[in-house]
Every structure is written in C-alpha cells, then in structure tokens.
Amino acid sequence: LAKTTQPISMDSYEGQEVNITCSHNNIATNDYITWYQQFPSQGPRFIIQGYKTKVTNEVASLFIPADRKSSTLSLPRVSLSDTAVYYCLVGGDRDDKIIFGKGTRLHILP
Amino acid sequence: NAGVMQNPRHLVRRRGQEARLRCSPMKGHSHVYWYRQLPEEGLKFMVYLQKENIIDESGMPKERFSAEFPKEGPSILRIQQVVRGDSAAYFCASSPYLGQGVAEGYTFGSGTRLTVV
C-alpha cells in the first residue's frame, strides 16, 4: 500500500474554501485515491475517489495532477459542521483492506 | 436499507472481564473489517473476515483478542481479560467487494466505545 503524507492539522474560517493536500510519491499505476471524513464519535465516511485529473461531487472536489504523486481535496465554503478528521488513502483492487494514516484534523472557526 | 449496525454503542468493563462487540454488516455485504481507534489517534486495522473465515488478522494482538463472523448472525470481536489499555473506540466496516478500488464500497458503523475501569 502506498504511504501517504498529509498535514496533521489545519484551521480555517466559515465560508472559506479549504484545500488539503496529500502526498503519495509511491502510488502504483492501478491505485485509486480515496478520501474519508470522520466526525467526532462517528465512523469514517467516504467523501470522494479519483484516479486522475479532477472529480467533483456534491461534497467536494478532488484534484490530481498528471504525475499522480499528490492530490488535493477541496471543500468549498466550509461551515462549522465540516470540522472533522480527513483521511487520504491510496490503494487498488489488489488491496484487501483500507489502511488509515493519521489524517488531517480540520478545525473550522466562526 | 440499514447501515452497518454496531452494538453496544458504549460498553464499560472492569479489568479482567470479557468484552463482546457486535457488528451486523449492511445487507448484501460479505466482507467485514474491524478497526481500533485510541483517543486522538487514527484508525488501526485489526482483522478482516468473510463468512466463517478469517482472511487477515495481521492487526490483531496475539493474546486475548479474537474475532468471528459466523454463517448466521453478526460478526463478534471478543476481548478476554480486558485491561485499561483496551479502552478505545472499535469500528466495524463492511463491503460487498474485495478491493479498495471500488468507490464507496466501505461503509463504517458508528462504533463501540469500550471503557475499562
């Protein structure tokens, strides 16, 4: 499984756009990039997944450069309820389990 | 379509007692995973099971911990002779597929918070 590196914590303010970058230098050709969100006292929740370029859904956007060695999760106009831990994961169909890193603790301030 | 159900939500045990944590996967999901999360820490993989089979238990402590996923009924994570260091949140996830490459394939429960006093 490719190792990922992401900031330990970030602070932002309500209404701002938040970008969390994840490095995965050893990503394999058939690996996907997946982001999960975990609120306090809850289990992780899938946010978005991509392979290359850009993916957008109702929650977030995921930007992946051509070399795929990093990715950026973009949360538009955050609110207090976006305060959570965000995990970047890299893996493919050959991986039989998800391995979590430490994640990024995002704290949204009023 | 109920999600992954874990019970109990909170469990208090005295040192030396046994703890049993239950996980009912989503309907149609045949893969179950258990994770442990210590306070202010990330999630640590413990074990991966399919019905009646333990596929990968590389994250399970060698002693006192066991897991099963019987043909009928929920998956059970069992901790014998609990110690204070076992206090943590235990999360279960289920998936219909093998492989992380499937989008939205893993669904997590709300966890069981075990407190050992």
GROMACS .gro file of C-alpha atoms in nm:
model
  227
    1LEU     CA    1   0.000   0.000   0.000
    2ALA     CA    2   0.133   0.343  -0.097
    3LYS     CA    3   0.220   0.560   0.201
    4THR     CA    4   0.050   0.898   0.223
    5THR     CA    5   0.158   1.220   0.390
    6GLN     CA    6  -0.085   1.496   0.482
    7PRO     CA    7  -0.080   1.788   0.727
    8ILE     CA    8  -0.160   1.695   1.083
    9SER     CA    9  -0.399   1.983   1.134
   10MET     CA   10  -0.548   2.287   0.964
   11ASP     CA   11  -0.763   2.577   1.076
   12SER     CA   12  -0.995   2.779   0.857
   13TYR     CA   13  -1.296   3.008   0.886
   14GLU     CA   14  -1.655   2.963   0.788
   15GLY     CA   15  -1.724   3.047   0.427
   16GLN     CA   16  -1.367   2.987   0.314
   17GLU     CA   17  -1.250   2.727   0.064
   18VAL     CA   18  -1.027   2.466   0.224
   19ASN     CA   19  -0.766   2.268   0.035
   20ILE     CA   20  -0.599   1.967   0.195
   21THR     CA   21  -0.306   1.824   0.004
   22CYS     CA   22  -0.187   1.467   0.030
   23SER     CA   23   0.146   1.334  -0.098
   24HIS     CA   24   0.171   0.978  -0.229
   25ASN     CA   25   0.502   0.952  -0.415
   26ASN     CA   26   0.492   0.573  -0.448
   27ILE     CA   27   0.143   0.546  -0.596
   28ALA     CA   28   0.106   0.247  -0.827
   29THR     CA   29  -0.045   0.250  -1.174
   30ASN     CA   30  -0.369   0.085  -1.069
   31ASP     CA   31  -0.410   0.271  -0.739
   32TYR     CA   32  -0.706   0.497  -0.669
   33ILE     CA   33  -0.704   0.797  -0.434
   34THR     CA   34  -0.984   0.800  -0.180
   35TRP     CA   35  -1.076   1.048   0.090
   36TYR     CA   36  -1.275   0.973   0.404
   37GLN     CA   37  -1.419   1.211   0.663
   38GLN     CA   38  -1.460   1.128   1.031
   39PHE     CA   39  -1.666   1.339   1.270
   40PRO     CA   40  -1.607   1.308   1.643
   41SER     CA   41  -1.764   0.993   1.790
   42GLN     CA   42  -1.856   0.857   1.446
   43GLY     CA   43  -1.712   0.613   1.198
   44PRO     CA   44  -1.537   0.734   0.882
   45ARG     CA   45  -1.749   0.827   0.585
   46PHE     CA   46  -1.649   0.808   0.219
   47ILE     CA   47  -1.624   1.153   0.057
   48ILE     CA   48  -1.471   1.115  -0.286
   49GLN     CA   49  -1.249   0.896  -0.501
   50GLY     CA   50  -1.049   0.962  -0.815
   51TYR     CA   51  -0.784   0.823  -1.042
   52LYS     CA   52  -0.662   1.123  -1.237
   53THR     CA   53  -0.745   1.487  -1.325
   54LYS     CA   54  -1.049   1.621  -1.143
   55VAL     CA   55  -1.351   1.468  -0.975
   56THR     CA   56  -1.637   1.668  -0.827
   57ASN     CA   57  -1.942   1.567  -0.631
   58GLU     CA   58  -2.190   1.744  -0.407
   59VAL     CA   59  -1.950   1.742  -0.114
   60ALA     CA   60  -1.603   1.814  -0.251
   61SER     CA   61  -1.365   1.824  -0.543
   62LEU     CA   62  -1.052   1.617  -0.587
   63PHE     CA   63  -0.765   1.746  -0.796
   64ILE     CA   64  -0.499   1.503  -0.915
   65PRO     CA   65  -0.201   1.622  -1.122
   66ALA     CA   66  -0.071   1.426  -1.417
   67ASP     CA   67   0.207   1.252  -1.222
   68ARG     CA   68  -0.047   1.144  -0.954
   69LYS     CA   69   0.212   1.184  -0.681
   70SER     CA   70  -0.017   1.413  -0.485
   71SER     CA   71  -0.381   1.505  -0.463
   72THR     CA   72  -0.581   1.794  -0.320
   73LEU     CA   73  -0.918   1.768  -0.153
   74SER     CA   74  -1.110   2.093  -0.193
   75LEU     CA   75  -1.404   2.180   0.031
   76PRO     CA   76  -1.596   2.486  -0.093
   77ARG     CA   77  -1.733   2.739   0.155
   78VAL     CA   78  -1.684   2.537   0.469
   79SER     CA   79  -1.911   2.559   0.770
   80LEU     CA   80  -1.860   2.471   1.135
   81SER     CA   81  -2.003   2.127   1.064
   82ASP     CA   82  -1.707   2.048   0.839
   83THR     CA   83  -1.485   2.024   1.146
   84ALA     CA   84  -1.358   1.666   1.124
   85VAL     CA   85  -1.058   1.448   1.050
   86TYR     CA   86  -0.993   1.390   0.681
   87TYR     CA   87  -0.805   1.079   0.567
   88CYS     CA   88  -0.628   1.037   0.234
   89LEU     CA   89  -0.596   0.676   0.121
   90VAL     CA   90  -0.426   0.519  -0.177
   91GLY     CA   91  -0.488   0.166  -0.294
   92GLY     CA   92  -0.630  -0.054  -0.564
   93ASP     CA   93  -0.829  -0.366  -0.629
   94ARG     CA   94  -0.544  -0.587  -0.507
   95ASP     CA   95  -0.567  -0.435  -0.159
   96ASP     CA   96  -0.799  -0.631   0.062
   97LYS     CA   97  -0.827  -0.371   0.337
   98ILE     CA   98  -0.807   0.003   0.400
   99ILE     CA   99  -0.505   0.125   0.595
  100PHE     CA  100  -0.556   0.465   0.753
  101GLY     CA  101  -0.286   0.721   0.826
  102LYS     CA  102  -0.314   0.987   1.093
  103GLY     CA  103  -0.533   1.213   0.882
  104THR     CA  104  -0.572   1.590   0.888
  105ARG     CA  105  -0.767   1.748   1.172
  106LEU     CA  106  -0.962   2.034   1.017
  107HIS     CA  107  -1.097   2.290   1.259
  108ILE     CA  108  -1.343   2.546   1.125
  109LEU     CA  109  -1.368   2.868   1.321
  110PRO     CA  110  -1.667   3.104   1.325
  111ASN     CA  111  -3.154  -0.015   0.392
  112ALA     CA  112  -2.994  -0.007   0.733
  113GLY     CA  113  -2.625   0.077   0.753
  114VAL     CA  114  -2.362  -0.112   0.947
  115MET     CA  115  -2.501  -0.170   1.295
  116GLN     CA  116  -2.272  -0.194   1.592
  117ASN     CA  117  -2.375  -0.266   1.947
  118PRO     CA  118  -2.348  -0.173   2.214
  119ARG     CA  119  -2.255   0.192   2.147
  120HIS     CA  120  -2.092   0.216   2.488
  121LEU     CA  121  -1.951  -0.067   2.698
  122VAL     CA  122  -1.795  -0.044   3.041
  123ARG     CA  123  -1.597  -0.336   3.174
  124ARG     CA  124  -1.385  -0.389   3.484
  125ARG     CA  125  -1.030  -0.511   3.441
  126GLY     CA  126  -1.027  -0.886   3.388
  127GLN     CA  127  -1.376  -0.910   3.243
  128GLU     CA  128  -1.466  -1.006   2.888
  129ALA     CA  129  -1.592  -0.763   2.625
  130ARG     CA  130  -1.804  -0.870   2.329
  131LEU     CA  131  -1.860  -0.626   2.047
  132ARG     CA  132  -2.111  -0.698   1.773
  133CYS     CA  133  -2.126  -0.586   1.412
  134SER     CA  134  -2.404  -0.651   1.164
  135PRO     CA  135  -2.289  -0.566   0.810
  136MET     CA  136  -2.503  -0.399   0.552
  137LYS     CA  137  -2.739  -0.626   0.364
  138GLY     CA  138  -2.557  -0.795   0.082
  139HIS     CA  139  -2.211  -0.724   0.224
  140SER     CA  140  -1.999  -1.031   0.286
  141HIS     CA  141  -1.673  -0.864   0.395
  142VAL     CA  142  -1.629  -0.733   0.750
  143TYR     CA  143  -1.338  -0.535   0.890
  144TRP     CA  144  -1.261  -0.432   1.247
  145TYR     CA  145  -1.059  -0.123   1.340
  146ARG     CA  146  -0.949   0.020   1.673
  147GLN     CA  147  -0.908   0.389   1.745
  148LEU     CA  148  -0.734   0.512   2.055
  149PRO     CA  149  -0.817   0.865   2.176
  150GLU     CA  150  -0.673   1.129   1.943
  151GLU     CA  151  -0.525   0.859   1.718
  152GLY     CA  152  -0.601   0.726   1.371
  153LEU     CA  153  -0.779   0.402   1.295
  154LYS     CA  154  -0.573   0.085   1.319
  155PHE     CA  155  -0.672  -0.219   1.116
  156MET     CA  156  -0.730  -0.528   1.327
  157VAL     CA  157  -0.893  -0.807   1.127
  158TYR     CA  158  -1.074  -0.884   0.802
  159LEU     CA  159  -1.332  -1.161   0.784
  160GLN     CA  160  -1.567  -1.321   0.541
  161LYS     CA  161  -1.843  -1.557   0.645
  162GLU     CA  162  -1.689  -1.835   0.857
  163ASN     CA  163  -1.336  -1.733   0.757
  164ILE     CA  164  -1.067  -1.508   0.896
  165ILE     CA  165  -0.887  -1.370   0.594
  166ASP     CA  166  -0.635  -1.133   0.752
  167GLU     CA  167  -0.574  -1.091   1.125
  168SER     CA  168  -0.237  -0.919   1.097
  169GLY     CA  169  -0.353  -0.629   1.314
  170MET     CA  170  -0.491  -0.833   1.600
  171PRO     CA  171  -0.298  -0.852   1.926
  172LYS     CA  172  -0.163  -1.204   1.970
  173GLU     CA  173  -0.336  -1.264   2.300
  174ARG     CA  174  -0.684  -1.204   2.444
  175PHE     CA  175  -0.838  -1.082   2.115
  176SER     CA  176  -1.043  -1.295   1.878
  177ALA     CA  177  -1.296  -1.236   1.603
  178GLU     CA  178  -1.554  -1.441   1.423
  179PHE     CA  179  -1.814  -1.396   1.151
  180PRO     CA  180  -2.046  -1.696   1.165
  181LYS     CA  181  -2.267  -1.818   0.885
  182GLU     CA  182  -2.565  -1.669   1.065
  183GLY     CA  183  -2.562  -1.363   1.283
  184PRO     CA  184  -2.330  -1.069   1.340
  185SER     CA  185  -1.955  -1.057   1.349
  186ILE     CA  186  -1.818  -1.064   1.704
  187LEU     CA  187  -1.498  -0.909   1.834
  188ARG     CA  188  -1.413  -1.065   2.167
  189ILE     CA  189  -1.163  -0.928   2.416
  190GLN     CA  190  -1.082  -1.150   2.711
  191GLN     CA  191  -0.943  -1.028   3.043
  192VAL     CA  192  -0.962  -0.663   2.942
  193VAL     CA  193  -0.701  -0.415   3.061
  194ARG     CA  194  -0.712  -0.036   3.075
  195GLY     CA  195  -0.512  -0.014   2.754
  196ASP     CA  196  -0.800  -0.178   2.568
  197SER     CA  197  -1.012   0.134   2.623
  198ALA     CA  198  -1.079   0.266   2.274
  199ALA     CA  199  -1.340   0.304   2.004
  200TYR     CA  200  -1.385  -0.008   1.794
  201PHE     CA  201  -1.525   0.040   1.446
  202CYS     CA  202  -1.661  -0.216   1.208
  203ALA     CA  203  -1.685  -0.171   0.833
  204SER     CA  204  -1.845  -0.386   0.567
  205SER     CA  205  -1.802  -0.408   0.194
  206PRO     CA  206  -1.961  -0.604  -0.087
  207TYR     CA  207  -1.637  -0.620  -0.277
  208LEU     CA  208  -1.279  -0.713  -0.235
  209GLY     CA  209  -1.050  -0.425  -0.312
  210GLN     CA  210  -1.011  -0.063  -0.218
  211GLY     CA  211  -1.051   0.045  -0.576
  212VAL     CA  212  -1.428   0.032  -0.559
  213ALA     CA  213  -1.580   0.369  -0.488
  214GLU     CA  214  -1.799   0.399  -0.178
  215GLY     CA  215  -1.753   0.029  -0.116
  216TYR     CA  216  -1.668   0.052   0.251
  217THR     CA  217  -1.937   0.152   0.499
  218PHE     CA  218  -1.847   0.206   0.862
  219GLY     CA  219  -2.062   0.169   1.171
  220SER     CA  220  -2.083   0.426   1.449
  221GLY     CA  221  -1.850   0.227   1.669
  222THR     CA  222  -1.846   0.080   2.018
  223ARG     CA  223  -1.670   0.280   2.283
  224LEU     CA  224  -1.512   0.046   2.533
  225THR     CA  225  -1.408   0.182   2.869
  226VAL     CA  226  -1.215  -0.040   3.106
  227VAL     CA  227  -1.228   0.069   3.469
   0.00000   0.00000   0.00000
